[in-house]
Short mmCIF file of C-alpha atoms in Angstrom, two decimals:
data_model
loop_
_atom_site.label_atom_id
_atom_site.label_comp_id
_atom_site.label_asym_id
_atom_site.label_seq_id
_atom_site.Cartn_x
_atom_site.Cartn_y
_atom_site.Cartn_z
CA MET A 1 -25.68 -23.20 102.03
CA SER A 2 -22.25 -24.66 101.72
CA SER A 3 -23.38 -28.27 102.20
CA ALA A 4 -25.60 -28.04 99.15
CA THR A 5 -23.38 -25.96 96.90
CA ASP A 6 -21.13 -28.39 95.09
CA GLU A 7 -20.32 -26.07 92.23
CA ARG A 8 -20.60 -22.30 92.20
CA ARG A 9 -22.55 -20.73 89.40
CA THR A 10 -22.05 -17.11 88.59
CA GLY A 11 -23.92 -14.42 86.70
CA GLY A 12 -26.75 -11.99 87.35
CA GLU A 13 -29.28 -14.78 87.84
CA TRP A 14 -27.32 -16.68 90.50
CA LEU A 15 -27.09 -15.61 94.13
CA ALA A 16 -23.74 -15.66 95.91
CA ASP A 17 -23.16 -16.74 99.53
CA TRP A 18 -26.84 -17.54 100.06
CA ASP A 19 -27.69 -19.14 103.38
CA PRO A 20 -31.21 -18.70 104.83
CA GLU A 21 -30.04 -19.96 108.23
CA ASP A 22 -27.63 -17.01 108.49
CA ALA A 23 -29.36 -13.61 108.59
CA GLN A 24 -26.31 -11.93 107.06
CA HIS A 25 -26.54 -14.15 103.98
CA TRP A 26 -30.31 -14.16 103.57
CA ASP A 27 -32.38 -11.59 101.68
CA LYS A 28 -35.82 -11.76 103.31
CA ALA A 29 -37.44 -9.48 100.72
CA LEU A 30 -36.18 -11.63 97.85
CA ALA A 31 -37.44 -14.76 99.57
CA TRP A 32 -40.96 -13.41 99.96
CA ARG A 33 -40.96 -11.96 96.45
CA THR A 34 -40.00 -15.39 95.14
CA LEU A 35 -42.79 -16.95 97.19
CA SER A 36 -45.33 -14.44 95.85
CA ILE A 37 -44.53 -14.87 92.16
CA THR A 38 -44.17 -18.64 92.27
CA THR A 39 -47.40 -18.98 94.27
CA VAL A 40 -49.42 -17.07 91.67
CA GLY A 41 -47.74 -19.18 88.99
CA LEU A 42 -48.62 -22.33 90.90
CA MET A 43 -52.25 -21.26 91.23
CA LEU A 44 -52.45 -20.81 87.45
CA ALA A 45 -50.78 -24.20 87.03
CA PHE A 46 -53.48 -25.81 89.19
CA CYS A 47 -56.19 -24.01 87.20
CA THR A 48 -54.75 -25.59 84.07
CA TRP A 49 -54.29 -29.00 85.69
CA PHE A 50 -57.91 -29.21 86.84
CA LEU A 51 -59.51 -27.56 83.82
CA ALA A 52 -60.64 -30.98 82.60
CA SER A 53 -62.52 -31.59 85.85
CA ALA A 54 -64.48 -28.37 85.29
CA LEU A 55 -65.26 -29.08 81.63
CA ALA A 56 -65.83 -32.84 81.58
CA PRO A 57 -69.21 -32.87 83.41
CA VAL A 58 -70.77 -30.56 80.78
CA LEU A 59 -69.37 -32.02 77.57
CA GLY A 60 -72.49 -34.13 77.10
CA ASN A 61 -74.64 -31.03 77.47
CA LEU A 62 -72.65 -29.38 74.68
CA GLY A 63 -73.37 -32.16 72.19
CA PHE A 64 -70.32 -34.38 72.68
CA THR A 65 -71.01 -38.12 72.82
CA ILE A 66 -68.99 -39.36 75.81
CA THR A 67 -69.92 -42.15 78.21
CA LYS A 68 -69.84 -41.93 82.00
CA ASP A 69 -66.75 -44.17 82.21
CA GLN A 70 -64.99 -42.13 79.52
CA LEU A 71 -65.60 -38.99 81.60
CA TYR A 72 -63.98 -40.63 84.63
CA TRP A 73 -60.98 -41.52 82.47
CA LEU A 74 -60.87 -38.01 81.02
CA THR A 75 -60.67 -36.44 84.48
CA ALA A 76 -58.16 -39.11 85.52
CA MET A 77 -55.72 -38.41 82.68
CA PRO A 78 -54.38 -35.07 84.06
CA GLY A 79 -53.50 -36.95 87.25
CA LEU A 80 -51.56 -39.60 85.33
CA ALA A 81 -49.78 -36.87 83.39
CA GLY A 82 -49.21 -34.64 86.41
CA GLY A 83 -47.66 -37.44 88.45
CA THR A 84 -45.44 -38.55 85.57
CA LEU A 85 -44.31 -35.03 84.73
CA ARG A 86 -43.56 -34.38 88.40
CA LEU A 87 -41.08 -37.24 88.22
CA ILE A 88 -39.26 -35.09 85.65
CA TRP A 89 -39.80 -31.67 87.22
CA MET A 90 -38.53 -32.85 90.62
CA TRP A 91 -34.97 -33.05 89.27
CA LEU A 92 -35.00 -29.63 87.61
CA PRO A 93 -34.64 -27.07 90.47
CA PRO A 94 -30.92 -27.65 91.09
CA ILE A 95 -30.29 -28.06 87.36
CA MET A 96 -32.18 -25.10 85.86
CA GLY A 97 -32.49 -22.75 88.83
CA THR A 98 -35.65 -21.05 90.03
CA ARG A 99 -35.75 -18.27 87.44
CA LYS A 100 -35.65 -20.42 84.29
CA LEU A 101 -37.75 -23.20 85.77
CA VAL A 102 -40.64 -20.99 86.89
CA SER A 103 -40.63 -18.78 83.79
CA LEU A 104 -40.55 -21.54 81.20
CA THR A 105 -42.93 -23.87 83.02
CA THR A 106 -45.50 -21.11 83.42
CA LEU A 107 -45.26 -20.24 79.73
CA LEU A 108 -45.89 -23.88 78.76
CA LEU A 109 -49.36 -23.65 80.29
CA VAL A 110 -50.47 -21.66 77.26
CA ILE A 111 -50.42 -24.83 75.12
CA PRO A 112 -53.16 -26.84 76.90
CA LEU A 113 -55.20 -23.72 77.66
CA ILE A 114 -55.50 -22.71 74.00
CA GLY A 115 -55.99 -26.34 73.04
CA TRP A 116 -59.02 -26.74 75.33
CA ALA A 117 -60.46 -23.42 74.17
CA VAL A 118 -60.40 -24.56 70.55
CA ALA A 119 -61.59 -28.13 71.22
CA VAL A 120 -64.78 -27.33 73.16
CA GLN A 121 -66.06 -25.19 70.28
CA ASN A 122 -66.30 -28.13 67.89
CA PRO A 123 -68.73 -31.00 68.76
CA SER A 124 -66.85 -33.24 66.33
CA THR A 125 -63.67 -33.05 68.46
CA SER A 126 -62.66 -36.66 69.06
CA TYR A 127 -62.37 -38.28 72.47
CA SER A 128 -58.69 -39.01 71.76
CA THR A 129 -58.09 -35.30 71.22
CA PHE A 130 -59.65 -34.54 74.59
CA MET A 131 -57.43 -37.19 76.19
CA ILE A 132 -54.32 -35.60 74.65
CA LEU A 133 -55.39 -32.20 75.97
CA ALA A 134 -56.05 -33.74 79.39
CA PHE A 135 -52.52 -35.15 79.35
CA LEU A 136 -51.04 -31.77 78.39
CA SER A 137 -52.98 -30.21 81.27
CA GLY A 138 -50.71 -32.32 83.45
CA ILE A 139 -47.97 -29.74 82.84
CA GLY A 140 -49.77 -27.73 85.52
CA GLY A 141 -49.48 -30.67 87.88
CA GLY A 142 -45.82 -31.24 87.08
CA ALA A 143 -45.02 -27.63 88.00
CA PHE A 144 -45.61 -28.34 91.69
CA SER A 145 -42.55 -30.58 92.01
CA GLY A 146 -40.39 -27.84 90.55
CA PHE A 147 -41.86 -24.80 92.25
CA MET A 148 -42.04 -26.15 95.80
CA PRO A 149 -38.41 -27.36 96.14
CA SER A 150 -37.27 -24.08 94.57
CA THR A 151 -39.12 -22.13 97.23
CA SER A 152 -37.70 -24.30 100.00
CA TYR A 153 -34.20 -23.09 99.05
CA PHE A 154 -35.16 -19.51 99.93
CA PHE A 155 -36.40 -19.93 103.54
CA PRO A 156 -34.87 -21.01 106.85
CA ARG A 157 -36.23 -24.19 108.40
CA ARG A 158 -38.11 -22.31 111.09
CA LEU A 159 -40.28 -20.67 108.38
CA GLN A 160 -40.56 -23.49 105.89
CA GLY A 161 -43.83 -24.81 107.29
CA THR A 162 -45.41 -21.39 106.81
CA ALA A 163 -43.76 -20.62 103.45
CA LEU A 164 -44.42 -23.98 101.84
CA GLY A 165 -47.89 -24.15 103.35
CA LEU A 166 -48.78 -20.74 101.94
CA GLN A 167 -47.44 -21.58 98.52
CA ALA A 168 -49.05 -25.00 98.30
CA GLY A 169 -52.30 -23.89 99.93
CA LEU A 170 -52.77 -20.77 97.82
CA GLY A 171 -51.65 -22.74 94.78
CA ASN A 172 -54.28 -25.36 95.59
CA PHE A 173 -56.88 -22.60 95.41
CA GLY A 174 -56.42 -22.89 91.66
CA VAL A 175 -58.62 -26.00 91.82
CA SER A 176 -61.46 -24.00 93.35
CA VAL A 177 -60.85 -21.03 91.08
CA VAL A 178 -61.26 -23.04 87.88
CA GLN A 179 -64.37 -24.82 89.19
CA PHE A 180 -65.93 -21.62 90.54
CA VAL A 181 -65.07 -19.33 87.65
CA THR A 182 -66.05 -21.74 84.86
CA PRO A 183 -69.87 -21.71 85.34
CA TRP A 184 -69.80 -17.90 85.53
CA ILE A 185 -67.32 -17.01 82.80
CA VAL A 186 -69.00 -19.18 80.14
CA GLY A 187 -72.25 -17.24 80.37
CA PHE A 188 -71.20 -14.40 78.08
CA SER A 189 -68.91 -13.66 75.18
CA LEU A 190 -65.64 -12.06 76.27
CA LEU A 191 -64.58 -11.00 72.78
CA GLY A 192 -66.17 -12.00 69.51
CA VAL A 193 -62.77 -12.96 68.11
CA LEU A 194 -62.44 -15.73 70.71
CA GLY A 195 -65.04 -17.87 69.00
CA ALA A 196 -68.75 -18.44 68.54
CA ALA A 197 -71.23 -19.63 71.14
CA GLN A 198 -72.09 -23.27 71.81
CA THR A 199 -75.55 -24.61 72.64
CA PHE A 200 -75.94 -25.96 76.18
CA HIS A 201 -78.84 -28.33 76.81
CA ASN A 202 -80.07 -28.58 80.41
CA PRO A 203 -81.83 -31.96 80.87
CA ALA A 204 -83.41 -30.81 84.13
CA THR A 205 -85.40 -28.05 82.40
CA ASN A 206 -85.21 -29.20 78.75
CA VAL A 207 -84.00 -25.69 77.89
CA ASN A 208 -81.17 -24.68 75.52
CA LYS A 209 -79.00 -21.61 75.96
CA ASP A 210 -75.92 -20.05 74.40
CA VAL A 211 -72.62 -20.50 76.26
CA TRP A 212 -68.97 -19.75 75.55
CA TYR A 213 -66.97 -22.56 77.16
CA GLN A 214 -63.78 -21.45 75.41
CA ASN A 215 -63.76 -18.63 77.96
CA ALA A 216 -63.00 -21.18 80.70
CA ALA A 217 -59.56 -21.64 79.16
CA TYR A 218 -58.85 -18.33 77.45
CA ILE A 219 -59.40 -16.34 80.66
CA TYR A 220 -56.09 -17.58 82.13
CA VAL A 221 -53.84 -17.02 79.13
CA PRO A 222 -53.02 -13.31 79.72
CA PHE A 223 -52.30 -13.98 83.41
CA VAL A 224 -49.99 -16.86 82.49
CA VAL A 225 -48.01 -14.63 80.14
CA ILE A 226 -47.74 -11.85 82.75
CA VAL A 227 -46.49 -14.21 85.47
CA ALA A 228 -43.94 -15.76 83.10
CA ILE A 229 -42.56 -12.29 82.34
CA LEU A 230 -42.45 -11.33 86.03
CA ALA A 231 -40.63 -14.56 86.87
CA TRP A 232 -38.04 -14.00 84.17
CA THR A 233 -37.37 -10.38 85.17
CA MET A 234 -37.68 -10.50 88.98
CA LEU A 235 -36.55 -13.91 90.22
CA LYS A 236 -33.09 -15.18 91.09
CA SER A 237 -31.69 -18.68 91.51
CA VAL A 238 -30.00 -20.25 94.52
CA PRO A 239 -26.74 -21.99 93.53
CA VAL A 240 -27.78 -25.38 94.85
CA ARG A 241 -26.33 -28.00 92.60
CA ALA A 242 -26.80 -31.75 92.66
CA ASN A 243 -26.42 -34.08 89.72
CA PHE A 244 -28.85 -36.87 89.00
CA ARG A 245 -26.86 -39.53 90.85
CA GLN A 246 -26.46 -37.35 93.93
CA GLN A 247 -30.20 -36.79 94.09
CA LEU A 248 -30.93 -40.52 93.99
CA ASP A 249 -29.68 -40.97 97.55
CA ILE A 250 -33.11 -39.97 98.88
CA PHE A 251 -34.34 -43.43 97.93
CA LYS A 252 -31.92 -45.05 100.38
CA ASN A 253 -33.73 -43.36 103.25
CA VAL A 254 -36.76 -45.29 104.49
CA ASP A 255 -38.47 -42.05 105.52
CA THR A 256 -38.72 -41.10 101.86
CA TRP A 257 -41.09 -44.01 101.36
CA TRP A 258 -43.05 -43.46 104.57
CA MET A 259 -43.56 -39.76 103.83
CA THR A 260 -44.62 -40.66 100.30
CA ALA A 261 -47.40 -42.82 101.73
CA LEU A 262 -48.51 -40.03 104.06
CA TYR A 263 -48.58 -37.43 101.30
CA VAL A 264 -50.57 -39.78 99.09
CA MET A 265 -53.06 -40.02 101.98
CA THR A 266 -53.35 -36.24 102.18
CA PHE A 267 -52.64 -34.60 98.82
CA GLY A 268 -53.43 -37.70 96.77
CA THR A 269 -56.90 -37.73 98.33
CA PHE A 270 -57.30 -33.96 97.94
CA ALA A 271 -56.33 -34.01 94.27
CA GLY A 272 -58.27 -37.18 93.49
CA LEU A 273 -61.49 -35.90 95.02
CA SER A 274 -61.00 -32.47 93.46
CA ALA A 275 -60.86 -34.03 90.00
CA GLN A 276 -63.89 -36.27 90.53
CA PHE A 277 -66.13 -34.26 92.87
CA GLY A 278 -68.21 -32.64 90.14
CA LEU A 279 -68.79 -35.99 88.43
CA LEU A 280 -69.69 -37.64 91.74
CA ILE A 281 -72.33 -34.98 92.42
CA LYS A 282 -73.72 -35.34 88.90
CA ASN A 283 -73.67 -39.15 88.79
CA LEU A 284 -75.03 -39.78 92.29
CA TYR A 285 -77.40 -36.87 92.95
CA GLY A 286 -77.78 -35.18 89.57
CA ALA A 287 -78.82 -35.83 86.02
CA GLY A 288 -76.20 -38.57 85.66
CA ASN A 289 -78.28 -40.86 87.90
CA PRO A 290 -81.19 -42.25 85.82
CA ASP A 291 -83.07 -43.21 89.00
CA ILE A 292 -83.26 -39.54 89.97
CA VAL A 293 -84.22 -38.13 86.58
CA ALA A 294 -87.97 -38.35 85.90
CA THR A 295 -89.27 -38.14 82.33
CA ALA A 296 -92.72 -36.67 81.70
CA ALA A 297 -95.11 -37.72 78.96
CA ASP A 298 -94.08 -34.77 76.82
CA GLY A 299 -90.45 -35.87 76.96
CA SER A 300 -89.29 -33.17 79.37
CA THR A 301 -87.14 -34.18 82.35
CA THR A 302 -86.90 -33.08 85.94
CA VAL A 303 -84.49 -33.97 88.71
CA LEU A 304 -85.94 -35.01 92.04
CA VAL A 305 -83.24 -33.21 94.02
CA ALA A 306 -84.40 -29.77 93.03
CA GLY A 307 -81.62 -27.34 92.18
CA TYR A 308 -78.77 -29.84 92.34
CA ALA A 309 -78.71 -31.12 88.77
CA VAL A 310 -76.12 -30.31 86.15
CA PRO A 311 -75.05 -27.59 85.51
CA LEU A 312 -75.29 -26.72 89.22
CA ALA A 313 -73.08 -29.69 90.08
CA LEU A 314 -70.16 -27.48 89.08
CA THR A 315 -71.48 -24.74 91.34
CA TYR A 316 -71.01 -27.01 94.35
CA ALA A 317 -67.88 -28.80 93.12
CA PHE A 318 -65.60 -25.88 94.02
CA ILE A 319 -66.50 -25.91 97.73
CA GLY A 320 -64.51 -29.00 98.72
CA PRO A 321 -61.21 -27.95 97.12
CA LEU A 322 -61.70 -24.44 98.52
CA VAL A 323 -62.04 -25.79 102.07
CA GLY A 324 -59.05 -28.12 101.62
CA ALA A 325 -56.81 -25.38 100.25
CA GLY A 326 -57.94 -22.98 102.98
CA ALA A 327 -57.15 -25.52 105.70
CA ARG A 328 -53.66 -25.95 104.28
CA VAL A 329 -53.03 -22.22 104.50
CA LEU A 330 -54.54 -21.76 107.98
CA PHE A 331 -52.83 -24.73 109.59
CA SER A 332 -49.35 -24.13 108.13
CA PRO A 333 -48.32 -21.65 110.89
CA LEU A 334 -49.64 -24.11 113.48
CA THR A 335 -47.34 -26.80 112.15
CA ASP A 336 -44.38 -24.45 112.66
CA ARG A 337 -45.52 -23.91 116.25
CA TRP A 338 -46.40 -27.47 117.31
CA GLY A 339 -44.68 -29.65 114.73
CA GLY A 340 -46.06 -31.53 111.78
CA ALA A 341 -46.39 -35.11 112.99
CA ARG A 342 -49.21 -34.55 115.46
CA TRP A 343 -51.21 -32.64 112.84
CA THR A 344 -50.65 -35.44 110.32
CA LEU A 345 -52.10 -37.78 112.93
CA VAL A 346 -55.14 -35.51 113.35
CA SER A 347 -55.47 -35.38 109.57
CA GLY A 348 -55.48 -39.14 109.14
CA ILE A 349 -57.99 -39.75 111.91
CA GLY A 350 -60.24 -37.00 110.54
CA ILE A 351 -60.10 -38.35 106.98
CA ALA A 352 -60.95 -41.85 108.19
CA ALA A 353 -63.90 -40.68 110.28
CA SER A 354 -65.20 -38.53 107.44
CA ILE A 355 -65.02 -41.43 104.98
CA VAL A 356 -67.03 -43.64 107.35
CA TYR A 357 -69.67 -40.92 107.63
CA THR A 358 -69.80 -40.18 103.89
CA MET A 359 -70.16 -43.83 102.87
CA GLN A 360 -73.70 -43.78 104.28
CA TYR A 361 -74.80 -41.32 101.58
CA VAL A 362 -73.19 -42.54 98.34
CA GLN A 363 -76.22 -44.68 97.43
CA PRO A 364 -79.17 -42.27 97.28
CA ASP A 365 -82.48 -43.66 98.52
CA VAL A 366 -84.66 -42.47 95.66
CA ALA A 367 -87.76 -44.15 97.10
CA ALA A 368 -87.60 -41.84 100.11
CA GLY A 369 -88.84 -38.95 97.99
CA ALA A 370 -87.45 -35.58 96.92
CA GLU A 371 -87.34 -33.99 100.38
CA ALA A 372 -85.46 -36.87 102.00
CA LEU A 373 -83.21 -37.12 98.95
CA THR A 374 -82.26 -33.49 99.32
CA ALA A 375 -81.37 -34.10 102.99
CA GLN A 376 -79.20 -37.03 101.89
CA PHE A 377 -77.44 -34.79 99.42
CA HIS A 378 -76.67 -32.25 102.14
CA SER A 379 -75.11 -35.02 104.26
CA PHE A 380 -73.19 -36.30 101.22
CA LEU A 381 -71.85 -32.80 100.57
CA PHE A 382 -70.92 -32.25 104.22
CA GLY A 383 -69.08 -35.58 104.40
CA PHE A 384 -66.92 -34.88 101.38
CA ILE A 385 -66.19 -31.33 102.52
CA ALA A 386 -64.99 -32.80 105.84
CA ILE A 387 -62.64 -35.12 103.94
CA PHE A 388 -61.28 -32.13 102.01
CA PHE A 389 -60.79 -30.20 105.25
CA PHE A 390 -58.70 -32.89 106.91
CA THR A 391 -56.62 -33.48 103.78
CA GLY A 392 -55.77 -29.77 103.87
CA ILE A 393 -54.45 -30.11 107.42
CA GLY A 394 -52.32 -33.07 106.38
CA ASN A 395 -51.03 -31.31 103.29
CA ALA A 396 -49.66 -28.57 105.54
CA SER A 397 -48.26 -30.89 108.22
CA THR A 398 -46.43 -33.29 105.90
CA PHE A 399 -44.64 -30.38 104.24
CA LYS A 400 -43.50 -29.27 107.69
CA GLN A 401 -42.25 -32.76 108.47
CA MET A 402 -40.08 -33.24 105.39
CA PRO A 403 -37.69 -30.29 105.90
CA MET A 404 -37.31 -31.40 109.53
CA ILE A 405 -36.57 -35.04 108.72
CA PHE A 406 -34.18 -34.54 105.78
CA GLU A 407 -31.18 -32.30 105.15
CA ARG A 408 -31.85 -29.31 102.90
CA ARG A 409 -30.60 -30.83 99.62
CA GLN A 410 -32.52 -34.05 100.26
CA ALA A 411 -35.63 -32.25 101.48
CA GLY A 412 -36.12 -30.60 98.09
CA GLY A 413 -35.83 -33.94 96.33
CA VAL A 414 -38.17 -35.67 98.78
CA ILE A 415 -40.76 -32.90 98.41
CA GLY A 416 -40.56 -33.32 94.65
CA TRP A 417 -40.78 -37.12 94.80
CA THR A 418 -43.66 -37.33 97.27
CA SER A 419 -45.51 -34.64 95.32
CA ALA A 420 -45.03 -36.60 92.11
CA ILE A 421 -46.47 -39.82 93.49
CA ALA A 422 -49.36 -38.06 95.24
CA ALA A 423 -50.21 -36.30 91.97
CA TYR A 424 -51.39 -39.66 90.66
CA GLY A 425 -54.39 -39.17 92.98
CA PRO A 426 -56.76 -37.97 90.21
CA PHE A 427 -55.72 -40.92 88.05
CA LEU A 428 -56.16 -43.48 90.84
CA PHE A 429 -59.51 -42.01 91.85
CA GLY A 430 -60.69 -41.95 88.23
CA VAL A 431 -59.68 -45.55 87.60
CA GLY A 432 -61.09 -46.65 90.95
CA LEU A 433 -64.45 -45.00 90.38
CA ALA A 434 -64.62 -46.34 86.82
CA THR A 435 -64.00 -49.93 87.95
CA LEU A 436 -65.47 -50.09 91.48
CA SER A 437 -68.64 -48.80 93.07
CA VAL A 438 -68.26 -45.54 94.98
CA SER A 439 -68.70 -47.34 98.31
CA GLY A 440 -66.23 -50.04 97.28
CA PHE A 441 -63.61 -47.46 96.35
CA LEU A 442 -64.11 -45.54 99.59
CA THR A 443 -63.65 -48.78 101.54
CA VAL A 444 -60.26 -49.33 99.89
CA LEU A 445 -59.34 -45.71 100.65
CA LEU A 446 -60.38 -46.13 104.29
CA VAL A 447 -58.11 -49.15 104.78
CA PHE A 448 -55.16 -47.22 103.32
CA VAL A 449 -55.82 -44.18 105.52
CA LEU A 450 -55.99 -46.30 108.68
CA ALA A 451 -52.63 -47.87 107.79
CA CYS A 452 -51.16 -44.37 107.39
CA VAL A 453 -52.55 -43.33 110.78
CA ALA A 454 -50.75 -46.27 112.39
CA LEU A 455 -47.54 -45.38 110.53
CA THR A 456 -47.70 -41.75 111.66
CA TRP A 457 -48.12 -42.73 115.30
CA VAL A 458 -45.37 -45.35 115.36
CA ARG A 459 -42.74 -43.51 113.30
CA TYR A 460 -43.32 -39.80 113.93
CA ALA A 461 -45.91 -38.79 116.52
CA ARG A 462 -45.70 -41.03 119.61
CA PRO A 463 -43.50 -40.20 122.59
CA GLY A 464 -40.02 -41.49 121.82
CA ALA A 465 -40.76 -41.85 118.09
CA PRO A 466 -37.69 -42.58 115.92
CA LYS A 467 -38.23 -39.45 113.80
CA PRO A 468 -40.21 -36.85 115.74
CA SER A 469 -41.14 -34.06 113.37
#
């Protein structure tokens, strides 16, 4: 890696004569060990980043007084923080090295996790406190822009689509993990010392039950500590070195900006929908929609779409992110085989078509009755899952394109930069849904996606394209 090694660093942490393109100077076992540890760390980071999206829809049921718009802002804040922190983390791989970066970043996740665990136990916790915790959760989002470039240093270009796709895809599973595990883990006390139970009120049945929502955060703490220790003791660092000014040259390349747009289309949409999906289910087809909730004479409430009210909104919220993350993993080897650009084109067309389909079901026809409303919900769910699926394909393909378009030192910086901007997806989706109707926001998203489809075809995918990738 002579072109990227401006200054040699020595010591037990730093590798010497490391060049993944030369089999004699590449340790395959170390590369895959690095991928394994950093991927588990990234999954825990995503669990932390999206913890607010799993907790926000139920805060009202726990006795907290928070409005619908405040909930959208609460789930948007980790996106604002994650994107901003990625703008910092993207510069750190060549400065700190993989070992220190992964170890210390993983350990930082303990702060928001313990903070959330304490906050949800006290109904008097202020909204501003929750917003601060949501911002700190963004540390998990910032990690991506440090972990992914670090991993790219360890693999030859022919394997980077697979390696980066596996890391990002399996890391993205953290979104599904936190949304799937939360409804289950809060149902019983893990250890008495972790705090007392809270009272959960279900408006659909007018029944109260004991829950332990601190478990949703505490459950990850021991795993975070273990991964931090493994990273510190088992990882090495590639002696890639670039100072701040040297890294700025990525912004002189127009493809940095085009690939940023494409990754916003794919990962920005994935992350934005992941953060808001539970709230969308609740507010459109669940107890958050007053037109769907019926109040009886005795004051009890029922939801016309049987079985789909809160808290079951969270039960279905994990499916979309799971499908998107799975698509990223499955399609990553295909991008190595057939190139990334054509799959990015497929991704964009698929997202656009899925948005058009889904827009038909974001205004439930309550007058149609419970049976028809349930059918509408199934179509609504299918449409959003399709969007998630096609974003997963694009998340894999864009990460194949970037190492092919840019030289190795630049590729790491571009991956970090595009990841940082796309991480604002949850924030943009939260603000958009708080200020526009759901159909209005999806219309804006559709126009952007169609523009990205045209860009992909003209710049990267058509025969004779300037930058085939």
